[in-house]
mmCIF file of C-alpha atoms in Angstrom:
data_model
loop_
_atom_site.group_PDB
_atom_site.id
_atom_site.type_symbol
_atom_site.label_atom_id
_atom_site.label_comp_id
_atom_site.label_asym_id
_atom_site.label_seq_id
_atom_site.Cartn_x
_atom_site.Cartn_y
_atom_site.Cartn_z
ATOM 1 C CA MET P 1 5.995 -19.978 -26.020
ATOM 2 C CA GLU P 2 5.773 -16.282 -25.062
ATOM 3 C CA LEU P 3 2.049 -16.606 -24.353
ATOM 4 C CA THR P 4 2.721 -19.521 -22.005
ATOM 5 C CA LYS P 5 5.310 -17.449 -20.110
ATOM 6 C CA PHE P 6 2.825 -14.594 -19.852
ATOM 7 C CA PHE P 7 0.131 -16.818 -18.337
ATOM 8 C CA MET P 8 2.649 -18.387 -15.945
ATOM 9 C CA SER P 9 3.753 -14.925 -14.856
ATOM 10 C CA GLU P 10 0.129 -13.845 -14.371
ATOM 11 C CA ARG P 11 -0.524 -16.934 -12.256
ATOM 12 C CA ILE P 12 2.520 -16.204 -10.101
ATOM 13 C CA ASN P 13 1.384 -12.589 -9.620
ATOM 14 C CA ASN P 14 -2.139 -13.713 -8.702
ATOM 15 C CA ASP P 15 -0.797 -16.273 -6.228
ATOM 16 C CA GLN P 16 1.411 -13.611 -4.613
ATOM 17 C CA ILE P 17 -1.509 -11.204 -4.310
ATOM 18 C CA THR P 18 -3.703 -13.926 -2.779
ATOM 19 C CA LEU P 19 -1.014 -14.849 -0.245
ATOM 20 C CA SER P 20 -0.341 -11.201 0.585
ATOM 21 C CA HIS P 21 -4.016 -10.588 1.383
ATOM 22 C CA CYS P 22 -4.037 -13.717 3.549
ATOM 23 C CA LEU P 23 -1.061 -12.377 5.506
ATOM 24 C CA ILE P 24 -2.773 -9.013 6.085
ATOM 25 C CA ASP P 25 -5.960 -10.816 7.185
ATOM 26 C CA LEU P 26 -3.981 -13.003 9.598
ATOM 27 C CA LEU P 27 -2.485 -9.917 11.237
ATOM 28 C CA ILE P 28 -5.925 -8.975 12.556
ATOM 29 C CA ASP P 29 -5.893 -11.882 15.016
ATOM 30 C CA ASN P 30 -2.180 -12.748 15.184
ATOM 31 C CA GLU P 31 1.101 -11.033 15.885
ATOM 32 C CA TYR P 32 3.524 -10.710 12.985
ATOM 33 C CA GLU P 33 6.082 -13.027 14.589
ATOM 34 C CA GLU P 34 3.463 -15.782 15.076
ATOM 35 C CA ILE P 35 2.580 -15.971 11.404
ATOM 36 C CA ASP P 36 4.417 -18.560 9.363
ATOM 37 C CA SER P 37 4.003 -20.028 5.906
ATOM 38 C CA ASN P 38 1.696 -22.789 7.178
ATOM 39 C CA LEU P 39 -0.731 -20.232 8.633
ATOM 40 C CA ILE P 40 -0.642 -18.201 5.435
ATOM 41 C CA LEU P 41 -1.234 -21.239 3.243
ATOM 42 C CA GLY P 42 -3.982 -22.440 5.578
ATOM 43 C CA LYS P 43 -5.787 -19.114 5.190
ATOM 44 C CA THR P 44 -6.020 -19.372 1.397
ATOM 45 C CA GLN P 45 -9.366 -20.430 0.052
ATOM 46 C CA LYS P 46 -8.039 -20.551 -3.485
ATOM 47 C CA GLN P 47 -6.145 -23.436 -5.004
ATOM 48 C CA LEU P 48 -2.576 -22.280 -5.543
ATOM 49 C CA ASN P 49 -0.132 -23.721 -8.018
ATOM 50 C CA GLU P 50 1.931 -26.237 -6.037
ATOM 51 C CA ASN P 51 5.116 -24.803 -7.555
ATOM 52 C CA ASN P 52 4.326 -21.397 -5.997
ATOM 53 C CA LEU P 53 3.841 -22.442 -2.366
ATOM 54 C CA TRP P 54 7.378 -21.260 -1.525
ATOM 55 C CA MET P 55 6.111 -17.665 -1.824
ATOM 56 C CA ALA P 56 4.418 -17.985 1.580
ATOM 57 C CA ASP P 57 7.867 -18.188 3.226
ATOM 58 C CA ASP P 58 8.805 -14.523 2.675
ATOM 59 C CA LYS P 59 6.461 -12.290 4.691
ATOM 60 C CA ILE P 60 8.283 -9.061 3.783
ATOM 61 C CA ASP P 61 7.969 -9.831 0.088
ATOM 62 C CA LEU P 62 4.259 -10.591 0.542
ATOM 63 C CA LEU P 63 3.786 -7.290 2.365
ATOM 64 C CA ARG P 64 5.590 -5.501 -0.459
ATOM 65 C CA VAL P 65 3.227 -7.170 -2.948
ATOM 66 C CA TYR P 66 0.181 -6.172 -0.869
ATOM 67 C CA PHE P 67 1.219 -2.524 -0.577
ATOM 68 C CA GLN P 68 2.292 -2.312 -4.214
ATOM 69 C CA PHE P 69 -1.062 -3.767 -5.237
ATOM 70 C CA SER P 70 -2.888 -1.245 -3.028
ATOM 71 C CA ASN P 71 -0.843 1.698 -4.346
ATOM 72 C CA ASN P 72 -1.461 0.684 -7.951
ATOM 73 C CA THR P 73 -5.193 0.204 -7.323
ATOM 74 C CA ILE P 74 -5.476 3.601 -5.614
ATOM 75 C CA ILE P 75 -3.467 5.409 -8.285
ATOM 76 C CA THR P 76 -5.345 3.772 -11.175
ATOM 77 C CA GLU P 77 -8.748 4.685 -9.732
ATOM 78 C CA ALA P 78 -7.591 8.219 -8.941
ATOM 79 C CA TYR P 79 -6.137 8.682 -12.423
ATOM 80 C CA ASN P 80 -9.424 7.647 -14.017
ATOM 81 C CA ASP P 81 -11.349 10.036 -11.770
ATOM 82 C CA PHE P 82 -8.911 12.892 -12.386
ATOM 83 C CA LYS P 83 -9.411 12.609 -16.137
ATOM 84 C CA GLU P 84 -13.070 13.437 -15.544
ATOM 85 C CA ASP P 85 -12.412 16.297 -13.096
ATOM 86 C CA VAL P 86 -10.119 18.681 -14.952
ATOM 87 C CA SER P 87 -10.809 21.562 -12.547
ATOM 88 C CA ALA P 88 -9.094 19.969 -9.514
ATOM 89 C CA THR P 89 -5.755 21.493 -8.494
ATOM 90 C CA VAL P 90 -2.580 19.503 -7.908
ATOM 91 C CA ASN P 91 -2.991 19.924 -4.127
ATOM 92 C CA GLU P 92 -6.607 18.745 -4.266
ATOM 93 C CA LYS P 93 -5.533 15.657 -6.188
ATOM 94 C CA LEU P 94 -2.677 14.923 -3.782
ATOM 95 C CA THR P 95 -5.088 15.282 -0.856
ATOM 96 C CA ASP P 96 -7.557 12.963 -2.574
ATOM 97 C CA ILE P 97 -4.913 10.258 -3.005
ATOM 98 C CA ILE P 98 -3.900 10.071 0.672
ATOM 99 C CA ILE P 99 -7.574 9.959 1.647
ATOM 100 C CA ARG P 100 -8.075 7.096 -0.799
ATOM 101 C CA LYS P 101 -5.086 5.340 0.798
ATOM 102 C CA CYS P 102 -6.675 5.550 4.238
ATOM 103 C CA GLU P 103 -10.086 4.476 2.933
ATOM 104 C CA PHE P 104 -8.560 1.539 1.049
ATOM 105 C CA HIS P 105 -6.915 0.230 4.236
ATOM 106 C CA GLN P 106 -9.683 1.149 6.709
ATOM 107 C CA LYS P 107 -10.904 -2.445 7.141
ATOM 108 C CA LYS P 108 -7.316 -3.656 7.644
ATOM 109 C CA LYS P 109 -6.290 -0.790 9.927
ATOM 110 C CA LEU P 110 -5.501 -3.073 12.881
ATOM 111 C CA SER P 111 -3.148 -5.124 10.701
ATOM 112 C CA LEU P 112 -1.394 -2.004 9.476
ATOM 113 C CA LYS P 113 -1.105 -0.650 13.002
ATOM 114 C CA LYS P 114 0.599 -3.866 14.148
ATOM 115 C CA LEU P 115 3.073 -3.615 11.289
ATOM 116 C CA TYR P 116 3.586 0.107 11.796
ATOM 117 C CA ASN P 117 4.394 -0.466 15.469
ATOM 118 C CA LEU P 118 7.201 -2.811 14.409
ATOM 119 C CA ARG P 119 8.905 -0.305 12.123
ATOM 120 C CA PHE P 120 11.558 0.744 14.665
ATOM 121 C CA SER P 121 12.358 -2.800 15.786
ATOM 122 C CA ASN P 122 12.347 -4.374 12.327
ATOM 123 C CA PHE P 123 14.489 -2.649 9.707
ATOM 124 C CA GLU P 124 12.774 -4.484 6.837
ATOM 125 C CA ILE P 125 9.356 -3.179 7.877
ATOM 126 C CA LEU P 126 10.727 0.364 8.290
ATOM 127 C CA PHE P 127 12.239 0.178 4.808
ATOM 128 C CA LEU P 128 8.978 -1.254 3.462
ATOM 129 C CA PHE P 129 6.889 1.638 4.823
ATOM 130 C CA THR P 130 9.436 4.166 3.588
ATOM 131 C CA SER P 131 9.557 2.718 0.082
ATOM 132 C CA ILE P 132 5.786 2.281 -0.216
ATOM 133 C CA ILE P 133 5.117 5.886 0.856
ATOM 134 C CA GLY P 134 7.837 7.036 -1.549
ATOM 135 C CA ASP P 135 6.276 5.004 -4.357
ATOM 136 C CA LEU P 136 2.809 6.409 -3.650
ATOM 137 C CA SER P 137 4.210 9.949 -3.516
ATOM 138 C CA LYS P 138 5.990 9.635 -6.881
ATOM 139 C CA LYS P 139 2.950 8.174 -8.588
ATOM 140 C CA ALA P 140 0.575 10.672 -6.942
ATOM 141 C CA LEU P 141 2.685 13.613 -8.079
ATOM 142 C CA LYS P 142 2.898 12.229 -11.601
ATOM 143 C CA ILE P 143 -0.853 11.740 -12.085
ATOM 144 C CA SER P 144 -1.732 14.992 -10.314
ATOM 145 C CA GLY P 145 -0.202 17.047 -13.086
ATOM 146 C CA ASP P 146 2.892 18.463 -11.417
ATOM 147 C CA GLU P 147 5.435 19.034 -14.165
ATOM 148 C CA SER P 148 8.485 19.713 -11.961
ATOM 149 C CA LYS P 149 11.685 18.072 -13.115
ATOM 150 C CA ASN P 150 15.142 17.274 -11.737
ATOM 151 C CA VAL P 151 16.128 18.499 -8.263
ATOM 152 C CA LYS P 152 12.894 20.401 -7.657
ATOM 153 C CA ASN P 153 10.871 17.250 -8.380
ATOM 154 C CA LYS P 154 12.987 15.200 -5.930
ATOM 155 C CA LEU P 155 12.479 17.812 -3.212
ATOM 156 C CA ILE P 156 8.731 17.888 -3.827
ATOM 157 C CA ILE P 157 8.571 14.081 -3.601
ATOM 158 C CA ILE P 158 10.502 14.135 -0.303
ATOM 159 C CA GLY P 159 8.128 16.778 1.074
ATOM 160 C CA LEU P 160 5.078 14.909 -0.172
ATOM 161 C CA ALA P 161 6.329 11.611 1.262
ATOM 162 C CA SER P 162 6.934 13.338 4.604
ATOM 163 C CA SER P 163 3.417 14.782 4.566
ATOM 164 C CA TYR P 164 1.882 11.444 3.548
ATOM 165 C CA SER P 165 3.854 9.693 6.323
ATOM 166 C CA LEU P 166 2.623 12.163 8.914
ATOM 167 C CA ILE P 167 -0.989 11.823 7.753
ATOM 168 C CA LEU P 168 -0.739 8.029 7.701
ATOM 169 C CA ASN P 169 0.722 8.101 11.228
ATOM 170 C CA LYS P 170 -2.207 10.211 12.491
ATOM 171 C CA TRP P 171 -4.704 7.914 10.753
ATOM 172 C CA ILE P 172 -3.151 4.712 12.122
ATOM 173 C CA TYR P 173 -3.256 5.936 15.721
ATOM 174 C CA SER P 174 -6.689 7.508 15.503
ATOM 175 C CA THR P 175 -9.495 5.631 17.246
ATOM 176 C CA ASP P 176 -12.109 7.381 15.118
ATOM 177 C CA ASP P 177 -13.595 5.211 12.356
ATOM 178 C CA ASP P 178 -14.804 8.294 10.486
ATOM 179 C CA ILE P 179 -11.866 9.386 8.358
ATOM 180 C CA SER P 180 -13.311 12.763 7.393
ATOM 181 C CA TYR P 181 -10.754 14.394 9.716
ATOM 182 C CA ILE P 182 -8.047 13.078 7.367
ATOM 183 C CA MET P 183 -9.202 15.567 4.751
ATOM 184 C CA LYS P 184 -8.586 18.441 7.166
ATOM 185 C CA LEU P 185 -5.190 17.035 8.076
ATOM 186 C CA ALA P 186 -4.258 16.492 4.453
ATOM 187 C CA ASP P 187 -5.323 20.023 3.526
ATOM 188 C CA LYS P 188 -3.261 21.398 6.396
ATOM 189 C CA TYR P 189 -0.082 19.417 5.697
ATOM 190 C CA LEU P 190 -0.173 19.463 1.906
ATOM 191 C CA ASN P 191 -0.845 23.186 1.633
#
């Protein structure tokens, strides 16, 4: 019985991830307000479980799934690389993570820019960006080797999230496809 629940849960997670990527892809050619569940479902190339089609109705939840998936992918890859490079400092690792974030989203930059431009007119999108940057900051600090605890740790996370937000803002509005300038920005803001 437990194994069946596990596989059902995995299927639900996979369906959510598929739908979330479809939503991000649709944002390249459509405005956020124009996208509905029918468009999202029409974009899927994969056969979804009929019982999970309702997931296409909640765009904010799908965006949360997409960004959570991207954060976890970035952090997992960085963690594996950091285990091999023991000489890197905490700041170098934190810089590396925000660069990875920009590289991960480079092909979907137009979609992110459309969402980012809505952050002051749509509270849910503002909260989404805030929570996703906060999540990335916490995870980045943890895998980078910073051992701060309690109040100091909270202050460092707030500062890191502010720096990451500023760097992400510069990246989103940059017209340059070469993101090497992000490294300079990250070094400047994170130091």
